[in-house]
Every structure is written in C-alpha cells, then in structure tokens.
Short mmCIF file of C-alpha atoms and ligand atoms in Angstrom, two decimals:
data_model
loop_
_atom_site.label_atom_id
_atom_site.label_comp_id
_atom_site.label_asym_id
_atom_site.label_seq_id
_atom_site.Cartn_x
_atom_site.Cartn_y
_atom_site.Cartn_z
CA UNK N 1 49.23 -4.19 22.30
CA UNK N 2 50.14 -2.67 25.66
CA UNK N 3 53.76 -2.05 26.54
CA UNK N 4 54.73 -4.02 29.67
CA UNK N 5 54.88 -1.96 32.86
CA UNK N 6 58.69 -2.02 32.99
CA UNK N 7 58.84 -0.38 29.57
CA UNK N 8 56.91 2.58 30.90
CA UNK N 9 59.36 2.87 33.79
CA UNK N 10 62.35 2.71 31.47
CA UNK N 11 60.86 5.27 29.08
CA UNK N 12 59.94 7.56 31.96
CA UNK N 13 63.43 7.38 33.46
CA UNK N 14 65.10 7.95 30.11
CA UNK N 15 63.11 11.11 29.40
CA UNK N 16 63.53 12.50 32.92
CA UNK N 17 67.27 11.81 32.94
CA UNK N 18 67.67 13.45 29.56
CA UNK N 19 66.11 16.63 30.96
CA UNK N 20 68.60 16.69 33.80
CA UNK N 21 71.55 15.84 31.59
CA UNK N 22 70.74 18.94 29.49
CA UNK N 23 71.18 20.97 32.69
CA UNK N 24 74.66 19.65 33.42
CA UNK N 25 76.53 22.57 31.78
CA UNK N 26 74.58 25.07 33.93
CA UNK N 27 75.40 26.64 37.29
CA UNK N 28 72.75 27.53 39.86
CA UNK N 29 72.51 31.19 38.82
CA UNK N 30 71.73 30.18 35.22
CA UNK N 31 68.58 28.35 36.35
CA UNK N 32 66.83 31.45 37.68
CA UNK N 33 66.92 34.08 34.92
CA UNK N 34 63.95 34.96 32.71
CA UNK N 35 65.37 37.15 29.95
CA UNK N 36 62.01 37.99 28.31
CA UNK N 37 58.35 37.01 28.84
CA UNK N 38 58.53 34.08 26.37
CA UNK N 39 61.52 32.59 28.18
CA UNK N 40 61.05 30.53 31.33
CA UNK N 41 63.83 29.97 33.84
CA UNK N 42 65.39 26.51 33.68
CA UNK N 43 64.25 25.75 37.20
CA UNK N 44 60.67 26.56 36.21
CA UNK N 45 60.86 23.99 33.37
CA UNK N 46 62.25 21.39 35.78
CA UNK N 47 59.44 21.96 38.24
CA UNK N 48 56.60 22.45 35.75
CA UNK N 49 57.24 19.10 34.06
CA UNK N 50 57.15 17.42 37.49
CA UNK N 51 53.96 19.28 38.36
CA UNK N 52 52.46 17.90 35.14
CA UNK N 53 53.00 14.27 36.25
CA UNK N 54 51.87 15.09 39.77
CA UNK N 55 48.70 16.82 38.61
CA UNK N 56 47.55 14.57 35.79
CA UNK N 57 48.69 11.14 37.05
CA UNK N 58 49.78 10.95 40.68
CA UNK N 59 47.13 13.08 42.38
CA UNK N 60 44.12 11.60 40.56
CA UNK N 61 45.32 7.98 40.31
CA UNK N 62 47.45 7.18 43.37
CA UNK N 63 45.26 6.68 46.44
CA UNK N 64 46.52 8.81 49.33
CA UNK N 65 49.16 10.59 47.24
CA UNK N 66 50.57 13.61 49.10
CA UNK N 67 51.68 16.53 46.96
CA UNK N 68 55.25 17.67 47.50
CA UNK N 69 54.48 21.30 48.30
CA UNK N 70 51.16 23.11 48.48
CA UNK N 71 52.56 26.24 46.76
CA UNK N 72 53.77 24.45 43.67
CA UNK N 73 50.41 24.10 41.92
CA UNK N 74 50.16 27.90 41.81
CA UNK N 75 53.81 28.43 40.84
CA UNK N 76 54.19 25.72 38.22
CA UNK N 77 50.83 25.47 36.47
CA UNK N 78 51.50 27.00 33.06
CA UNK N 79 48.13 27.70 31.40
CA UNK N 80 45.61 25.13 32.64
CA UNK N 81 42.72 27.33 33.70
CA UNK N 82 40.64 24.28 34.59
CA UNK N 83 43.27 23.22 37.14
CA UNK N 84 43.35 26.52 39.02
CA UNK N 85 44.99 29.93 39.45
CA UNK N 86 48.61 30.36 38.48
CA UNK N 87 51.57 32.65 38.81
CA UNK N 88 51.94 35.35 36.18
CA UNK N 89 54.05 34.02 33.31
CA UNK N 90 56.25 37.06 32.88
CA UNK N 91 57.17 37.01 36.57
CA UNK N 92 58.62 33.51 36.62
CA UNK N 93 62.12 34.93 36.78
CA UNK N 94 61.46 36.90 39.95
CA UNK N 95 61.42 33.84 42.17
CA UNK N 96 64.59 33.02 44.08
CA UNK N 97 62.57 30.43 46.06
CA UNK N 98 61.99 27.53 45.77
CA UNK N 99 65.70 27.03 45.28
CA UNK N 100 67.22 24.95 42.50
CA UNK N 101 68.10 22.32 45.09
CA UNK N 102 64.50 22.17 46.34
CA UNK N 103 63.30 21.74 42.77
CA UNK N 104 65.68 18.84 42.25
CA UNK N 105 64.21 17.36 45.46
CA UNK N 106 60.77 17.83 43.93
CA UNK N 107 61.89 15.97 40.80
CA UNK N 108 63.26 13.11 42.91
CA UNK N 109 60.03 12.91 44.92
CA UNK N 110 57.98 12.86 41.69
CA UNK N 111 60.29 10.29 40.09
CA UNK N 112 60.05 7.92 43.06
CA UNK N 113 56.26 8.19 43.08
CA UNK N 114 55.99 7.81 39.29
CA UNK N 115 58.29 4.78 39.27
CA UNK N 116 56.15 3.07 41.93
CA UNK N 117 52.99 4.06 40.07
CA UNK N 118 54.17 2.88 36.63
CA UNK N 119 55.58 -0.37 38.05
CA UNK N 120 52.24 -1.25 39.59
CA UNK N 121 49.92 -0.40 36.69
CA UNK N 122 47.31 -3.05 35.99
CA UNK N 123 46.62 -3.79 32.35
CA UNK N 124 43.29 -1.97 32.54
CA UNK N 125 45.03 1.09 34.04
CA UNK N 126 47.58 0.92 31.24
CA UNK N 127 44.80 1.08 28.69
CA UNK N 128 42.99 3.83 30.51
CA UNK N 129 46.02 6.01 31.25
CA UNK N 130 48.28 5.28 28.33
CA UNK N 131 47.49 8.54 26.52
CA UNK N 132 48.09 10.66 29.65
CA UNK N 133 51.43 8.95 30.38
CA UNK N 134 52.45 9.51 26.74
CA UNK N 135 51.44 13.16 26.91
CA UNK N 136 53.48 13.56 30.10
CA UNK N 137 56.57 12.12 28.41
CA UNK N 138 56.16 14.10 25.18
CA UNK N 139 55.36 17.22 27.19
CA UNK N 140 58.66 16.85 29.03
CA UNK N 141 60.47 16.47 25.69
CA UNK N 142 58.87 19.70 24.48
CA UNK N 143 60.24 21.41 27.56
CA UNK N 144 63.70 19.93 26.93
CA UNK N 145 63.73 21.86 23.67
CA UNK N 146 62.41 25.00 25.37
CA UNK N 147 65.11 24.74 28.04
CA UNK N 148 67.76 24.96 25.33
CA UNK N 149 66.14 27.78 23.39
CA UNK N 150 65.47 29.67 26.61
CA UNK N 151 68.99 29.34 28.01
CA UNK N 152 70.30 30.48 24.63
CA UNK N 153 68.34 33.70 25.07
CA UNK N 154 69.43 34.02 28.72
CA UNK N 155 73.06 33.85 27.60
CA UNK N 156 72.37 36.28 24.75
CA UNK N 157 71.30 39.09 27.07
CA UNK N 158 74.47 38.59 29.12
CA UNK N 159 77.29 40.81 27.74
CA UNK N 160 79.75 38.02 28.64
CA UNK N 161 77.91 35.82 26.09
CA UNK N 162 78.60 32.57 27.92
CA UNK N 163 78.73 29.32 25.95
CA UNK N 164 76.45 26.46 26.94
CA UNK N 165 78.76 23.91 25.38
CA UNK N 166 82.08 24.43 23.61
CA UNK N 167 82.16 23.14 20.07
CA UNK N 168 84.69 23.55 17.31
CA UNK N 169 83.45 25.65 14.39
CA UNK N 170 83.22 23.48 11.29
CA UNK N 171 84.82 24.74 8.09
CA UNK N 172 82.24 26.21 5.70
CA UNK N 173 80.82 23.45 3.55
CA UNK N 174 80.44 23.44 -0.20
CA UNK N 175 76.73 23.31 -0.70
CA UNK N 176 74.68 21.56 -3.32
CA UNK N 177 72.80 24.15 -5.37
CA UNK N 178 69.17 24.50 -4.42
CA UNK N 179 66.93 22.58 -6.82
CA UNK N 180 63.18 22.57 -7.25
CA UNK N 181 61.45 19.23 -6.71
CA UNK N 182 58.08 18.86 -8.45
CA UNK N 183 55.01 17.40 -6.82
CA UNK N 184 51.89 16.69 -8.87
CA UNK N 185 48.38 17.81 -8.03
CA UNK N 186 46.18 15.40 -6.17
CA UNK N 187 44.03 14.49 -3.23
CA UNK N 188 46.20 13.49 -0.27
CA UNK N 189 45.40 12.13 3.14
CA UNK N 190 47.14 14.07 5.88
CA UNK N 191 47.23 13.97 9.67
CA UNK N 192 48.21 11.31 12.15
CA UNK N 193 47.43 7.67 11.55
CA UNK N 194 48.02 5.27 14.44
CA UNK N 195 49.45 3.28 16.03
CA UNK N 196 51.75 5.35 18.17
CA UNK N 197 51.38 8.59 20.01
CA UNK N 198 50.41 11.89 18.44
CA UNK N 199 49.07 15.12 19.91
CA UNK N 200 45.38 15.83 19.42
CA UNK N 201 46.07 18.66 16.96
CA UNK N 202 47.46 16.14 14.41
CA UNK N 203 44.03 14.53 14.02
CA UNK N 204 41.61 13.67 12.53
CA UNK N 205 43.34 12.29 9.49
CA UNK N 206 41.56 13.81 6.52
CA UNK N 207 41.79 14.49 2.81
CA UNK N 208 43.13 17.63 1.26
CA UNK N 209 43.59 18.70 -2.36
CA UNK N 210 46.94 20.12 -3.41
CA UNK N 211 47.58 22.01 -6.62
CA UNK N 212 50.87 21.06 -8.29
CA UNK N 213 53.77 22.61 -6.41
CA UNK N 214 57.55 22.75 -6.23
CA UNK N 215 59.55 22.46 -3.06
CA UNK N 216 63.16 23.52 -2.53
CA UNK N 217 65.61 20.65 -2.20
CA UNK N 218 67.15 22.20 0.93
CA UNK N 219 66.78 24.92 3.53
CA UNK N 220 67.58 28.59 2.92
CA UNK N 221 71.12 29.32 4.10
CA UNK N 222 72.80 32.17 5.94
CA UNK N 223 74.63 33.07 2.73
CA UNK N 224 71.39 33.36 0.80
CA UNK N 225 69.77 35.32 3.59
CA UNK N 226 72.66 37.79 3.60
CA UNK N 227 71.89 38.53 -0.05
CA UNK N 228 68.39 39.50 1.06
CA UNK N 229 69.87 41.81 3.72
CA UNK N 230 72.35 43.33 1.24
CA UNK N 231 69.53 43.92 -1.22
CA UNK N 232 67.77 46.09 1.37
CA UNK N 233 65.39 43.34 2.43
CA UNK N 234 64.74 44.96 5.81
CA UNK N 235 64.23 48.39 4.23
CA UNK N 236 61.73 47.55 1.51
CA UNK N 237 58.12 47.72 2.67
CA UNK N 238 56.95 46.07 -0.58
CA UNK N 239 58.45 42.74 0.55
CA UNK N 240 56.60 42.57 3.84
CA UNK N 241 53.19 41.78 5.19
CA UNK N 242 51.75 44.89 6.82
CA UNK N 243 52.09 43.46 10.33
CA UNK N 244 55.57 42.26 9.50
CA UNK N 245 56.66 45.69 8.28
CA UNK N 246 55.22 47.30 11.43
CA UNK N 247 57.19 44.80 13.52
CA UNK N 248 60.41 45.53 11.61
CA UNK N 249 59.94 49.24 12.37
CA UNK N 250 58.99 48.75 15.97
CA UNK N 251 61.68 46.19 16.80
CA UNK N 252 64.27 47.77 14.49
CA UNK N 253 65.09 44.39 12.98
CA UNK N 254 67.99 44.39 10.51
CA UNK N 255 68.97 40.70 10.64
CA UNK N 256 67.91 37.43 12.28
CA UNK N 257 67.84 37.26 16.07
CA UNK N 258 71.31 36.64 17.54
CA UNK N 259 73.15 38.28 14.63
CA UNK N 260 75.62 41.11 15.28
CA UNK N 261 77.47 43.11 12.65
CA UNK N 262 81.08 43.80 13.58
CA UNK N 263 83.57 45.45 11.23
CA UNK N 264 81.45 44.57 8.23
CA UNK N 265 81.17 40.93 9.22
CA UNK N 266 78.18 39.09 10.62
CA UNK N 267 78.61 37.16 13.85
CA UNK N 268 75.94 35.10 15.56
CA UNK N 269 75.40 34.05 19.12
CA UNK N 270 75.13 30.28 19.43
CA UNK N 271 74.95 27.84 22.31
CA UNK N 272 78.68 27.51 21.75
CA UNK N 273 79.30 31.24 22.03
CA UNK N 274 79.73 33.99 19.46
CA UNK N 275 80.67 32.66 15.99
CA UNK N 276 81.27 34.00 12.53
CA UNK N 277 78.09 33.43 10.54
CA UNK N 278 78.66 30.37 8.37
CA UNK N 279 77.16 31.02 4.94
CA UNK N 280 76.51 27.35 4.33
CA UNK N 281 74.43 26.75 7.46
CA UNK N 282 70.64 27.01 7.40
CA UNK N 283 69.44 30.45 8.41
CA UNK N 284 67.89 30.31 11.85
CA UNK N 285 66.01 32.49 14.34
CA UNK N 286 63.88 34.23 11.76
CA UNK N 287 60.23 35.06 12.38
CA UNK N 288 57.36 34.11 10.11
CA UNK N 289 57.38 37.71 8.91
CA UNK N 290 61.05 37.46 7.88
CA UNK N 291 60.59 34.02 6.31
CA UNK N 292 57.63 35.32 4.31
CA UNK N 293 59.50 38.49 3.21
CA UNK N 294 62.56 36.49 2.19
CA UNK N 295 60.40 34.11 0.14
CA UNK N 296 58.73 37.04 -1.63
CA UNK N 297 62.13 38.59 -2.36
CA UNK N 298 63.30 35.24 -3.77
CA UNK N 299 60.27 35.04 -6.10
CA UNK N 300 58.83 32.16 -4.14
CA UNK N 301 56.59 31.52 -1.15
CA UNK N 302 56.50 29.38 1.97
CA UNK N 303 55.04 25.87 1.62
CA UNK N 304 51.71 25.05 3.19
CA UNK N 305 51.86 22.57 6.04
CA UNK N 306 50.21 19.92 3.87
CA UNK N 307 52.64 20.43 0.99
CA UNK N 308 55.42 19.94 3.54
CA UNK N 309 53.78 16.82 5.01
CA UNK N 310 53.16 15.20 1.62
CA UNK N 311 56.74 15.96 0.51
CA UNK N 312 58.10 14.46 3.73
CA UNK N 313 56.48 11.08 3.10
CA UNK N 314 59.41 9.92 0.99
CA UNK N 315 62.01 11.15 3.49
CA UNK N 316 63.31 9.16 6.48
CA UNK N 317 63.06 10.86 9.88
CA UNK N 318 66.78 11.52 10.18
CA UNK N 319 68.79 14.65 10.69
CA UNK N 320 70.55 16.91 13.13
CA UNK N 321 68.50 16.44 16.31
CA UNK N 322 69.45 17.15 19.92
CA UNK N 323 71.19 13.77 20.15
CA UNK N 324 73.95 15.04 17.85
CA UNK N 325 74.78 17.58 20.58
CA UNK N 326 75.54 20.28 18.03
CA UNK N 327 72.79 22.50 19.51
CA UNK N 328 72.96 24.42 16.25
CA UNK N 329 71.82 23.82 12.65
CA UNK N 330 74.55 22.39 10.45
CA UNK N 331 75.33 22.77 6.77
CA UNK N 332 74.06 20.21 4.32
CA UNK N 333 76.95 18.11 3.09
CA UNK N 334 77.58 18.10 -0.63
CA UNK N 335 76.93 14.33 -0.65
CA UNK N 336 73.25 14.99 -0.58
CA UNK N 337 71.87 14.97 -4.10
CA UNK N 338 68.87 12.90 -3.26
CA UNK N 339 65.81 13.18 -5.52
CA UNK N 340 63.82 13.88 -2.35
CA UNK N 341 64.11 17.07 -0.26
CA UNK N 342 67.00 17.23 2.23
CA UNK N 343 67.07 18.63 5.78
CA UNK N 344 63.35 18.16 6.30
CA UNK N 345 63.91 16.80 9.80
CA UNK N 346 66.10 18.38 12.44
CA UNK N 347 68.26 21.52 12.12
CA UNK N 348 65.46 24.12 12.13
CA UNK N 349 61.70 24.13 12.44
CA UNK N 350 60.39 25.16 9.04
CA UNK N 351 57.82 27.93 8.88
CA UNK N 352 54.82 27.09 6.74
CA UNK N 353 52.28 29.58 5.49
CA UNK N 354 49.49 27.63 7.17
CA UNK N 355 47.62 29.24 9.99
CA UNK N 356 47.44 26.95 13.01
CA UNK N 357 43.83 25.78 12.78
CA UNK N 358 41.82 22.70 13.79
CA UNK N 359 41.57 19.89 11.27
CA UNK N 360 38.06 19.03 10.02
CA UNK N 361 36.26 17.21 12.81
CA UNK N 362 38.83 18.16 15.50
CA UNK N 363 37.58 17.79 19.04
CA UNK N 364 39.90 18.47 21.95
CA UNK N 365 39.72 15.88 24.73
CA UNK N 366 37.45 16.68 27.64
CA UNK N 367 39.01 17.91 30.88
CA UNK N 368 42.10 20.00 31.56
CA UNK N 369 44.27 18.23 28.95
CA UNK N 370 41.86 19.54 26.33
CA UNK N 371 43.60 22.86 26.99
CA UNK N 372 46.91 21.46 25.74
CA UNK N 373 46.65 22.50 22.07
CA UNK N 374 43.16 23.43 20.95
CA UNK N 375 42.83 26.75 22.72
CA UNK N 376 45.89 28.16 20.95
CA UNK N 377 44.40 27.86 17.47
CA UNK N 378 44.37 31.58 16.79
CA UNK N 379 46.99 34.01 15.44
CA UNK N 380 49.78 31.44 15.10
CA UNK N 381 51.49 29.66 12.20
CA UNK N 382 52.49 26.01 11.83
CA UNK N 383 56.13 24.90 11.74
CA UNK N 384 57.22 21.42 10.75
CA UNK N 385 60.11 19.00 11.02
CA UNK N 386 61.82 19.57 14.39
CA UNK N 387 65.14 21.21 15.09
CA UNK N 388 68.64 20.66 16.44
CA UNK N 389 67.07 20.97 19.91
CA UNK N 390 64.31 18.38 19.32
CA UNK N 391 64.69 14.78 20.52
CA UNK N 392 64.57 12.48 17.50
CA UNK N 393 61.91 10.19 18.95
CA UNK N 394 59.68 13.18 19.63
CA UNK N 395 59.11 14.25 16.03
CA UNK N 396 56.69 12.91 13.41
CA UNK N 397 55.81 13.80 9.83
CA UNK N 398 52.45 14.99 11.09
CA UNK N 399 53.82 16.98 14.07
CA UNK N 400 52.51 20.55 14.18
CA UNK N 401 54.52 23.08 16.12
CA UNK N 402 53.06 26.58 16.28
CA UNK N 403 54.23 30.07 17.16
CA UNK N 404 53.04 33.65 16.65
CA UNK N 405 54.43 35.26 13.47
CA UNK N 406 56.85 37.55 15.32
CA UNK N 407 58.49 34.76 17.41
CA UNK N 408 62.18 34.20 16.66
CA UNK N 409 63.81 32.61 19.68
CA UNK N 410 63.10 29.01 18.70
CA UNK N 411 65.35 27.31 16.13
CA UNK N 412 63.19 28.52 13.22
CA UNK N 413 64.15 28.67 9.55
CA UNK N 414 62.62 28.16 6.14
CA UNK N 415 62.44 26.28 2.89
CA UNK N 416 61.01 27.81 -0.26
CA UNK N 417 58.07 26.59 -2.33
CA UNK N 418 56.49 27.68 -5.57
CA UNK N 419 53.35 27.10 -7.53
CA UNK N 420 54.02 24.84 -10.46
FE1 LIG B 1 54.18 22.72 29.64
#
C-alpha cells in the first residue's frame, strides 16, 4: 500500500531537519575542515545530500526544474561516474566557497522544491519513484552518521580537542560476565524480506548453511582490550594478519584510534571531549585488523555476517542510537542477563569476518543508482548492527555496512564468536 503524499513530506522534513539539528553545536569554521581523505567537511555533507535529491528526483521528474547552481554538480557529486565528472575527494576541504550560508540556501531551495514535488505526487508516480525517494532519505541518514564521525576526527586533529556536546561521564558500570550463547547448525534464510525499504546489497534473500557456533553475549570492552594491549597485542606478529601487521608497523598503532596514554592512564577523545577510558564501555574505533587480532588473542574469532544476522533474529532492534544523544557507546548495564545476545544494535558497528560480496543472484539496479553499493564489493568487510551515531529507524537486521580493513574512524567495535 502506498503511503499518502503528506507522509512523504513529513518523512522528508523530519530527516532533513535532523541533519540540520546535528549541526547546531557547530560554528562556521567547523563546517569547512577535512582532516583526512576519508573525512568530508560538514558543509560538503549538507550540500551533497541536497545534490542527491536534485539529481535523482527534481531534475529528472519536475518539468522545468532549474538547478540551484551550475557548479554544484561537479562539487557535490560523490562517486557517480554515470552522472558526470566530480571534484577530487581529498580536496573537499580546500573549498572556502560556496560558503556555509550559501549551502544552507541550497538546502532551503531543495527543500521547497522537494516539498512541492512530494505534495503533488500522483499515485502512479509514488509507485514509480518510491524506491528513489526512500534511497534519498536513507542516504541522508547515512550522511548524518558520517557528519558525526567526521566532525569527531576534525576535533581530534585540533590540539584544543573541542567537544561537540558536553556530557557528564557516567560512573564505570559493573558488567555482566561475557557468556557464550550456542546456536545449532542449520540452513538459514538470510537477506532482506519485504515489505519496507532495504538497500540493494541486502538482497536477494537466500539460503545459507551455518555450522554450529557460539556468539558472545556482549561486546568486547575497553577493559578487555587493555588486557590485549598489556599482553603485547600490538607487538606480536603472530596475532595479526599479514596486511594487518604491516599496517601496525606503518601506522605505528599501539591502541585504538582516539586513545592517548598519559601518566600510565588511557584517555580517549570523544564527541564530549577527552575522557578517561571507561573499562566497562564497548571498545570502539578499532580496525578489522585489530578486531581480528584481538579475537585471535582471545582464542576466538569474529562472527560471519550470517551468524550475526541469524543470532539477531531473536533480539529487538533497540539500543544506544543517535536519538539517545550520547554520541558514544555506553556500558551494558548489569540488568542484562538475557538468554539472547545484548548490544547487537546501536553502540558500535560490529566487524564481521565476511568479505563484502554480492549475494547469490545480486543485480544492481540499472542507471546511476546502480553505483550506490555494488561497485564497492571488493577489499572491504561487512559490519552489522548500527552505532551510537546511527538513526534507529535507519537500521535493519539485514543491513550491511562495509569498510576497508584498516578503517577506524567510524564507531566500530567487535563481538567474539567461536566454532562449537
Ligand atoms: Fe552520499
């Protein structure tokens, strides 16, 4: 059944307003900085998400639509080769113009046009364009998360270590001991099943066989990860994949990203400023290489993405998402002694040992939006479950996030698994 036109308008406004509300703690200078090639300036995110609606909905479907600025397609196209040439990604932070104020004007212009467009959709247009409108909204939510992870890095490279949002540090929690939860062998059906939106990479739904496995009842914590560090985890080649060990040497990693050792104590940079590392919180900002090495040290392994998905079926989609406004993973309360795994949703994206690959029968859509996911299915690993920067209504059990194995700047952590 189609949602009535006014629901589209309300959903559109809600998502767009949420993006701008995340910018409220920022000042104009914060919007411009690109602290490393993976990071985009906040103002780029604000413009790129508007460009997305302009390019994939307004220009092709609104007769006589006039684009806001002829330069913006070049500046704010991210990676859509089919759409045209684009500005070099690593140079996004070199642009003082367009100004932040001009980009907010661009958003307003796009919002007015989108509101008119969505209000006037015929039912046949709704059927035809539903998936593109959904992609536009979910795309903007993905960029909301990136805005937070990117500004965290921007503040990290600033010796003043500004805080995005003040937050009282919680007292360290008493944690439930980690338990192993057994899952039997069997043939399982995985992947997205409608109704409701999903990205193309979550389909087709298909069968997969799982050997019996055990999954940890909770995430690996900072306290546990410090044991790995103390045990020489970053100095023992035998714990690492070859590429991981080379990365440790090259990058001189000795701890997760954002950790600093001061007077024998670990501190970490958070969106609320520099904090003492809380042993009871989930470890965060570790790469696939670190997650894999930790798991090996712990006599375990990372779960496959399908083990994770099957285990998540008994778990409600609840947790510490962006709506909690913690902007940081939080410790599991002792209350949680559920027979099902805890912390599967929210807090940190969980690395899996699954390479990011197409599902059997996968076909990307034709046209430029076919470039959204499919062309990245090489040299990346799947992460599951969302983080403290993910909107709750953005995540699904079948959602596949993906990053290269050396990426650390997203809210990334891990849960252990074992063969049974
Ligand atoms: Fe994008």
